[in-house]
Amino acid sequence: QKEVEQDPGPLSVPEGAIVSLNCTYSNSAFQYFMWYRQYSRKGPELLMYTYSSGNKEDGRFTAQVDKSSKYISLFIRDSQPSDSATYLCASNNNAGNMLTFGGGTRLMVKP
Amino acid sequence: KAGVTQTPRYLIKTRGQQVTLSCSPISGHRSVSWYQQTPGQGLQFLFEYFSETQRNKGNFPGRFSGRQFSNSRSEMNVSTLELGDSALYLCASRDEWASRTYEQYFGPGTRLTVT
């Protein structure tokens, strides 16, 4: 079993919909939680970063972490076709750079 | 600032050969990490270098190695290539002195195909 699990999708939604992307993790030592977005033929880019439990909002994006249930979520409001990409959740502990990634969820937002 | 650059972008090699991939981090970033991305296994951590020293290593065989130079540029080497080494190899750099020290910036990757 992987330490970070993510539904691969694809997830197809109409433009303007609210998108919910989720991950679960098993390593209790994870303290830092991130969401990356990866467009085709590009490297991942950091969208959201959260330390420990709680919510964080940035524009149309909201990240939630529930450490009690080991559940990570990313919500995208008013989704746009330009949001079509693969979304990767990632976590690590205090051990520097070593990120553990979920497998990624492919999102398609249709005009 | 220029982003993370990786060369070459695409590479085709034959089983048994070796390959060297190069990564130039963002100017001022001294931490460089390497990841392998495959459809089956996703993104997996290979190793991390800081100030020319390997600081962390993922669960990959010894055929995978790397190094970092004094200008923070990094190379990774894969010897005795296997078909399963076909993947996108991503490099990421980080500014350890920034307030958002955990923010990693990824390059576009090197697509390696082993035939």
PDB file of C-alpha atoms in Angstrom:
ATOM      1  CA  GLN A   1       0.000   0.000   0.000  1.00  0.00           C
ATOM      2  CA  LYS A   2       1.306   3.420  -0.920  1.00  0.00           C
ATOM      3  CA  GLU A   3       1.764   5.991   1.818  1.00  0.00           C
ATOM      4  CA  VAL A   4      -0.335   8.526  -0.103  1.00  0.00           C
ATOM      5  CA  GLU A   5      -3.345   7.310  -2.071  1.00  0.00           C
ATOM      6  CA  GLN A   6      -5.239   9.298  -4.666  1.00  0.00           C
ATOM      7  CA  ASP A   7      -8.063   8.414  -7.048  1.00  0.00           C
ATOM      8  CA  PRO A   8      -6.574   8.605 -10.565  1.00  0.00           C
ATOM      9  CA  GLY A   9      -9.785   9.791 -12.202  1.00  0.00           C
ATOM     10  CA  PRO A  10     -10.279  11.129 -14.764  1.00  0.00           C
ATOM     11  CA  LEU A  11     -12.713  13.558 -13.231  1.00  0.00           C
ATOM     12  CA  SER A  12     -14.801  15.448 -15.774  1.00  0.00           C
ATOM     13  CA  VAL A  13     -16.832  18.509 -14.721  1.00  0.00           C
ATOM     14  CA  PRO A  14     -18.585  21.383 -16.519  1.00  0.00           C
ATOM     15  CA  GLU A  15     -17.108  24.860 -16.415  1.00  0.00           C
ATOM     16  CA  GLY A  16     -18.108  26.731 -13.264  1.00  0.00           C
ATOM     17  CA  ALA A  17     -18.500  23.594 -11.132  1.00  0.00           C
ATOM     18  CA  ILE A  18     -16.946  23.117  -7.709  1.00  0.00           C
ATOM     19  CA  VAL A  19     -14.275  20.436  -7.860  1.00  0.00           C
ATOM     20  CA  SER A  20     -13.292  18.265  -4.926  1.00  0.00           C
ATOM     21  CA  LEU A  21     -10.003  16.357  -5.064  1.00  0.00           C
ATOM     22  CA  ASN A  22      -8.976  14.049  -2.258  1.00  0.00           C
ATOM     23  CA  CYS A  23      -6.089  12.026  -0.881  1.00  0.00           C
ATOM     24  CA  THR A  24      -5.546   9.759   2.078  1.00  0.00           C
ATOM     25  CA  TYR A  25      -2.235   9.059   3.736  1.00  0.00           C
ATOM     26  CA  SER A  26      -0.980   6.481   6.192  1.00  0.00           C
ATOM     27  CA  ASN A  27       2.219   7.952   7.668  1.00  0.00           C
ATOM     28  CA  SER A  28       1.410   9.673  10.965  1.00  0.00           C
ATOM     29  CA  ALA A  29       4.735  11.513  10.813  1.00  0.00           C
ATOM     30  CA  PHE A  30       3.610  13.625   7.856  1.00  0.00           C
ATOM     31  CA  GLN A  31       3.352  17.276   8.880  1.00  0.00           C
ATOM     32  CA  TYR A  32       3.424  19.181   5.609  1.00  0.00           C
ATOM     33  CA  PHE A  33       0.823  18.794   2.895  1.00  0.00           C
ATOM     34  CA  MET A  34       0.933  20.175  -0.600  1.00  0.00           C
ATOM     35  CA  TRP A  35      -1.032  20.199  -3.809  1.00  0.00           C
ATOM     36  CA  TYR A  36       0.753  20.385  -7.117  1.00  0.00           C
ATOM     37  CA  ARG A  37      -0.743  20.938 -10.557  1.00  0.00           C
ATOM     38  CA  GLN A  38       0.880  19.351 -13.580  1.00  0.00           C
ATOM     39  CA  TYR A  39       0.001  20.229 -17.141  1.00  0.00           C
ATOM     40  CA  SER A  40       0.842  17.821 -19.929  1.00  0.00           C
ATOM     41  CA  ARG A  41       4.552  17.798 -20.783  1.00  0.00           C
ATOM     42  CA  LYS A  42       5.360  20.138 -17.893  1.00  0.00           C
ATOM     43  CA  GLY A  43       6.815  19.748 -14.424  1.00  0.00           C
ATOM     44  CA  PRO A  44       4.526  20.014 -11.374  1.00  0.00           C
ATOM     45  CA  GLU A  45       3.915  23.484  -9.923  1.00  0.00           C
ATOM     46  CA  LEU A  46       3.005  24.136  -6.298  1.00  0.00           C
ATOM     47  CA  LEU A  47      -0.589  25.286  -5.771  1.00  0.00           C
ATOM     48  CA  MET A  48      -1.186  25.049  -2.053  1.00  0.00           C
ATOM     49  CA  TYR A  49       0.884  24.313   1.018  1.00  0.00           C
ATOM     50  CA  THR A  50      -0.474  23.528   4.482  1.00  0.00           C
ATOM     51  CA  TYR A  51       1.252  22.725   7.731  1.00  0.00           C
ATOM     52  CA  SER A  52      -0.586  20.303  10.035  1.00  0.00           C
ATOM     53  CA  SER A  53      -4.398  20.352  10.189  1.00  0.00           C
ATOM     54  CA  GLY A  54      -6.706  23.099   9.055  1.00  0.00           C
ATOM     55  CA  ASN A  55      -7.884  25.033   6.038  1.00  0.00           C
ATOM     56  CA  LYS A  56      -6.061  27.370   3.711  1.00  0.00           C
ATOM     57  CA  GLU A  57      -7.629  29.488   1.009  1.00  0.00           C
ATOM     58  CA  ASP A  58      -5.990  31.121  -1.981  1.00  0.00           C
ATOM     59  CA  GLY A  59      -8.305  32.640  -4.564  1.00  0.00           C
ATOM     60  CA  ARG A  60     -10.467  29.896  -6.044  1.00  0.00           C
ATOM     61  CA  PHE A  61      -8.488  27.170  -4.255  1.00  0.00           C
ATOM     62  CA  THR A  62      -9.045  25.820  -0.727  1.00  0.00           C
ATOM     63  CA  ALA A  63      -6.888  23.123   0.844  1.00  0.00           C
ATOM     64  CA  GLN A  64      -8.050  21.133   3.862  1.00  0.00           C
ATOM     65  CA  VAL A  65      -6.111  18.732   6.042  1.00  0.00           C
ATOM     66  CA  ASP A  66      -7.698  16.493   8.662  1.00  0.00           C
ATOM     67  CA  LYS A  67      -4.894  14.728  10.469  1.00  0.00           C
ATOM     68  CA  SER A  68      -7.290  12.743  12.661  1.00  0.00           C
ATOM     69  CA  SER A  69      -8.630  10.924   9.616  1.00  0.00           C
ATOM     70  CA  LYS A  70      -5.455  11.338   7.514  1.00  0.00           C
ATOM     71  CA  TYR A  71      -7.457  13.024   4.779  1.00  0.00           C
ATOM     72  CA  ILE A  72      -6.306  15.798   2.421  1.00  0.00           C
ATOM     73  CA  SER A  73      -8.657  17.756   0.160  1.00  0.00           C
ATOM     74  CA  LEU A  74      -8.408  20.434  -2.503  1.00  0.00           C
ATOM     75  CA  PHE A  75     -11.482  22.378  -3.580  1.00  0.00           C
ATOM     76  CA  ILE A  76     -11.587  24.440  -6.745  1.00  0.00           C
ATOM     77  CA  ARG A  77     -14.416  26.947  -7.061  1.00  0.00           C
ATOM     78  CA  ASP A  78     -15.725  28.278 -10.381  1.00  0.00           C
ATOM     79  CA  SER A  79     -13.604  25.775 -12.297  1.00  0.00           C
ATOM     80  CA  GLN A  80     -12.222  26.882 -15.645  1.00  0.00           C
ATOM     81  CA  PRO A  81     -11.064  24.904 -18.695  1.00  0.00           C
ATOM     82  CA  SER A  82      -7.556  26.145 -17.877  1.00  0.00           C
ATOM     83  CA  ASP A  83      -7.776  24.122 -14.637  1.00  0.00           C
ATOM     84  CA  SER A  84      -7.676  20.934 -16.724  1.00  0.00           C
ATOM     85  CA  ALA A  85      -4.537  19.190 -15.530  1.00  0.00           C
ATOM     86  CA  THR A  86      -3.314  16.435 -13.228  1.00  0.00           C
ATOM     87  CA  TYR A  87      -3.445  17.329  -9.543  1.00  0.00           C
ATOM     88  CA  LEU A  88      -0.946  15.693  -7.213  1.00  0.00           C
ATOM     89  CA  CYS A  89      -1.079  15.685  -3.451  1.00  0.00           C
ATOM     90  CA  ALA A  90       2.211  15.352  -1.582  1.00  0.00           C
ATOM     91  CA  SER A  91       3.335  15.100   2.015  1.00  0.00           C
ATOM     92  CA  ASN A  92       6.490  14.985   4.053  1.00  0.00           C
ATOM     93  CA  ASN A  93       7.702  15.098   7.622  1.00  0.00           C
ATOM     94  CA  ASN A  94      10.523  17.237   8.893  1.00  0.00           C
ATOM     95  CA  ALA A  95      13.099  15.244   6.970  1.00  0.00           C
ATOM     96  CA  GLY A  96      13.893  17.912   4.425  1.00  0.00           C
ATOM     97  CA  ASN A  97      12.952  17.635   0.836  1.00  0.00           C
ATOM     98  CA  MET A  98      11.747  14.080   0.485  1.00  0.00           C
ATOM     99  CA  LEU A  99       8.164  14.433  -0.748  1.00  0.00           C
ATOM    100  CA  THR A 100       5.834  11.451  -0.987  1.00  0.00           C
ATOM    101  CA  PHE A 101       3.331  11.942  -3.791  1.00  0.00           C
ATOM    102  CA  GLY A 102      -0.057  10.481  -4.522  1.00  0.00           C
ATOM    103  CA  GLY A 103      -0.573   9.052  -7.986  1.00  0.00           C
ATOM    104  CA  GLY A 104      -2.388  12.152  -9.254  1.00  0.00           C
ATOM    105  CA  THR A 105      -5.961  12.844 -10.342  1.00  0.00           C
ATOM    106  CA  ARG A 106      -6.579  13.933 -13.896  1.00  0.00           C
ATOM    107  CA  LEU A 107      -9.174  16.734 -14.034  1.00  0.00           C
ATOM    108  CA  MET A 108     -11.001  17.817 -17.188  1.00  0.00           C
ATOM    109  CA  VAL A 109     -13.133  20.971 -17.107  1.00  0.00           C
ATOM    110  CA  LYS A 110     -15.404  21.151 -20.133  1.00  0.00           C
ATOM    111  CA  PRO A 111     -16.508  24.543 -21.555  1.00  0.00           C
TER     112      PRO A 111
ATOM    113  CA  LYS B   1      14.742  34.605 -12.343  1.00  0.00           C
ATOM    114  CA  ALA B   2      15.046  31.765 -14.779  1.00  0.00           C
ATOM    115  CA  GLY B   3      13.351  28.560 -13.736  1.00  0.00           C
ATOM    116  CA  VAL B   4      14.829  25.122 -13.256  1.00  0.00           C
ATOM    117  CA  THR B   5      16.331  23.865 -16.478  1.00  0.00           C
ATOM    118  CA  GLN B   6      16.920  20.262 -17.420  1.00  0.00           C
ATOM    119  CA  THR B   7      18.876  18.843 -20.309  1.00  0.00           C
ATOM    120  CA  PRO B   8      18.310  17.030 -22.486  1.00  0.00           C
ATOM    121  CA  ARG B   9      14.510  17.176 -22.703  1.00  0.00           C
ATOM    122  CA  TYR B  10      14.212  13.878 -24.546  1.00  0.00           C
ATOM    123  CA  LEU B  11      16.523  10.890 -24.701  1.00  0.00           C
ATOM    124  CA  ILE B  12      16.367   7.434 -26.258  1.00  0.00           C
ATOM    125  CA  LYS B  13      18.781   4.789 -25.024  1.00  0.00           C
ATOM    126  CA  THR B  14      19.246   1.064 -25.408  1.00  0.00           C
ATOM    127  CA  ARG B  15      19.136  -1.492 -22.618  1.00  0.00           C
ATOM    128  CA  GLY B  16      22.495  -1.876 -20.929  1.00  0.00           C
ATOM    129  CA  GLN B  17      23.676   1.627 -21.760  1.00  0.00           C
ATOM    130  CA  GLN B  18      24.172   4.364 -19.211  1.00  0.00           C
ATOM    131  CA  VAL B  19      22.782   7.887 -19.208  1.00  0.00           C
ATOM    132  CA  THR B  20      23.539  11.205 -17.522  1.00  0.00           C
ATOM    133  CA  LEU B  21      20.885  13.851 -16.988  1.00  0.00           C
ATOM    134  CA  SER B  22      21.593  17.426 -16.009  1.00  0.00           C
ATOM    135  CA  CYS B  23      19.740  19.950 -13.874  1.00  0.00           C
ATOM    136  CA  SER B  24      20.421  23.629 -13.265  1.00  0.00           C
ATOM    137  CA  PRO B  25      18.498  24.976 -10.264  1.00  0.00           C
ATOM    138  CA  ILE B  26      17.063  28.436  -9.883  1.00  0.00           C
ATOM    139  CA  SER B  27      19.826  30.915  -9.155  1.00  0.00           C
ATOM    140  CA  GLY B  28      20.512  30.991  -5.426  1.00  0.00           C
ATOM    141  CA  HIS B  29      18.860  27.653  -4.713  1.00  0.00           C
ATOM    142  CA  ARG B  30      21.293  25.179  -3.193  1.00  0.00           C
ATOM    143  CA  SER B  31      18.954  22.252  -2.633  1.00  0.00           C
ATOM    144  CA  VAL B  32      18.264  19.971  -5.590  1.00  0.00           C
ATOM    145  CA  SER B  33      16.057  16.876  -5.617  1.00  0.00           C
ATOM    146  CA  TRP B  34      15.432  14.288  -8.286  1.00  0.00           C
ATOM    147  CA  TYR B  35      12.207  12.375  -8.886  1.00  0.00           C
ATOM    148  CA  GLN B  36      11.149   9.641 -11.278  1.00  0.00           C
ATOM    149  CA  GLN B  37       7.631   9.787 -12.717  1.00  0.00           C
ATOM    150  CA  THR B  38       6.029   6.745 -14.366  1.00  0.00           C
ATOM    151  CA  PRO B  39       2.386   5.955 -15.156  1.00  0.00           C
ATOM    152  CA  GLY B  40       2.458   2.941 -12.853  1.00  0.00           C
ATOM    153  CA  GLN B  41       4.341   4.245  -9.824  1.00  0.00           C
ATOM    154  CA  GLY B  42       3.713   7.980 -10.095  1.00  0.00           C
ATOM    155  CA  LEU B  43       6.263  10.427  -8.742  1.00  0.00           C
ATOM    156  CA  GLN B  44       8.946   8.785  -6.634  1.00  0.00           C
ATOM    157  CA  PHE B  45      11.786  10.474  -4.794  1.00  0.00           C
ATOM    158  CA  LEU B  46      15.271   9.503  -5.966  1.00  0.00           C
ATOM    159  CA  PHE B  47      17.683  11.671  -3.975  1.00  0.00           C
ATOM    160  CA  GLU B  48      18.361  15.146  -2.657  1.00  0.00           C
ATOM    161  CA  TYR B  49      21.564  17.157  -2.676  1.00  0.00           C
ATOM    162  CA  PHE B  50      22.527  20.192  -0.678  1.00  0.00           C
ATOM    163  CA  SER B  51      25.906  21.898  -0.853  1.00  0.00           C
ATOM    164  CA  GLU B  52      27.388  19.030  -2.880  1.00  0.00           C
ATOM    165  CA  THR B  53      26.295  16.414  -0.295  1.00  0.00           C
ATOM    166  CA  GLN B  54      23.610  13.799  -0.696  1.00  0.00           C
ATOM    167  CA  ARG B  55      21.188  14.402   2.138  1.00  0.00           C
ATOM    168  CA  ASN B  56      18.402  11.914   1.440  1.00  0.00           C
ATOM    169  CA  LYS B  57      18.034   8.909  -0.814  1.00  0.00           C
ATOM    170  CA  GLY B  58      14.912   7.111  -1.968  1.00  0.00           C
ATOM    171  CA  ASN B  59      14.389   3.410  -2.432  1.00  0.00           C
ATOM    172  CA  PHE B  60      16.109   2.913  -5.780  1.00  0.00           C
ATOM    173  CA  PRO B  61      18.892   0.493  -6.749  1.00  0.00           C
ATOM    174  CA  GLY B  62      22.519   1.533  -6.787  1.00  0.00           C
ATOM    175  CA  ARG B  63      22.378   1.919 -10.577  1.00  0.00           C
ATOM    176  CA  PHE B  64      20.886   5.327  -9.868  1.00  0.00           C
ATOM    177  CA  SER B  65      23.410   7.854  -8.646  1.00  0.00           C
ATOM    178  CA  GLY B  66      23.829  11.574  -8.587  1.00  0.00           C
ATOM    179  CA  ARG B  67      26.101  14.402  -7.696  1.00  0.00           C
ATOM    180  CA  GLN B  68      26.028  18.128  -7.174  1.00  0.00           C
ATOM    181  CA  PHE B  69      28.657  20.638  -8.166  1.00  0.00           C
ATOM    182  CA  SER B  70      29.852  23.728  -6.327  1.00  0.00           C
ATOM    183  CA  ASN B  71      27.584  25.936  -8.482  1.00  0.00           C
ATOM    184  CA  SER B  72      24.588  23.815  -7.307  1.00  0.00           C
ATOM    185  CA  ARG B  73      24.084  22.236 -10.715  1.00  0.00           C
ATOM    186  CA  SER B  74      23.299  18.559 -10.404  1.00  0.00           C
ATOM    187  CA  GLU B  75      23.581  15.456 -12.528  1.00  0.00           C
ATOM    188  CA  MET B  76      22.037  12.059 -12.160  1.00  0.00           C
ATOM    189  CA  ASN B  77      23.362   8.918 -13.748  1.00  0.00           C
ATOM    190  CA  VAL B  78      21.664   5.630 -14.479  1.00  0.00           C
ATOM    191  CA  SER B  79      23.917   2.734 -15.381  1.00  0.00           C
ATOM    192  CA  THR B  80      22.980  -0.537 -17.073  1.00  0.00           C
ATOM    193  CA  LEU B  81      19.639   0.787 -18.253  1.00  0.00           C
ATOM    194  CA  GLU B  82      16.567  -1.431 -18.041  1.00  0.00           C
ATOM    195  CA  LEU B  83      13.273  -1.087 -19.907  1.00  0.00           C
ATOM    196  CA  GLY B  84      11.613  -0.169 -16.612  1.00  0.00           C
ATOM    197  CA  ASP B  85      13.807   2.908 -16.322  1.00  0.00           C
ATOM    198  CA  SER B  86      11.755   4.577 -19.050  1.00  0.00           C
ATOM    199  CA  ALA B  87      10.243   7.550 -17.263  1.00  0.00           C
ATOM    200  CA  LEU B  88      10.080  11.301 -16.879  1.00  0.00           C
ATOM    201  CA  TYR B  89      12.932  12.388 -14.622  1.00  0.00           C
ATOM    202  CA  LEU B  90      12.162  15.584 -12.763  1.00  0.00           C
ATOM    203  CA  CYS B  91      14.516  17.876 -10.945  1.00  0.00           C
ATOM    204  CA  ALA B  92      13.347  20.319  -8.290  1.00  0.00           C
ATOM    205  CA  SER B  93      15.189  23.090  -6.510  1.00  0.00           C
ATOM    206  CA  ARG B  94      14.462  24.819  -3.238  1.00  0.00           C
ATOM    207  CA  ASP B  95      15.643  27.908  -1.395  1.00  0.00           C
ATOM    208  CA  GLU B  96      16.395  26.714   2.132  1.00  0.00           C
ATOM    209  CA  TRP B  97      16.632  30.275   3.433  1.00  0.00           C
ATOM    210  CA  ALA B  98      13.262  31.446   2.104  1.00  0.00           C
ATOM    211  CA  SER B  99      10.227  31.872   4.331  1.00  0.00           C
ATOM    212  CA  ARG B 100       8.444  29.218   2.268  1.00  0.00           C
ATOM    213  CA  THR B 101      11.326  26.859   2.587  1.00  0.00           C
ATOM    214  CA  TYR B 102       9.304  23.794   1.618  1.00  0.00           C
ATOM    215  CA  GLU B 103       8.321  25.214  -1.756  1.00  0.00           C
ATOM    216  CA  GLN B 104       9.989  23.187  -4.476  1.00  0.00           C
ATOM    217  CA  TYR B 105      10.231  24.393  -8.046  1.00  0.00           C
ATOM    218  CA  PHE B 106      10.223  21.672 -10.663  1.00  0.00           C
ATOM    219  CA  GLY B 107      11.867  21.679 -14.047  1.00  0.00           C
ATOM    220  CA  PRO B 108      10.119  20.405 -17.185  1.00  0.00           C
ATOM    221  CA  GLY B 109      11.782  17.004 -16.883  1.00  0.00           C
ATOM    222  CA  THR B 110      13.818  14.733 -19.122  1.00  0.00           C
ATOM    223  CA  ARG B 111      11.802  12.071 -20.924  1.00  0.00           C
ATOM    224  CA  LEU B 112      13.969   8.936 -21.053  1.00  0.00           C
ATOM    225  CA  THR B 113      12.935   6.057 -23.279  1.00  0.00           C
ATOM    226  CA  VAL B 114      14.830   2.771 -23.006  1.00  0.00           C
ATOM    227  CA  THR B 115      14.463   0.373 -25.951  1.00  0.00           C
TER     228      THR B 115
END
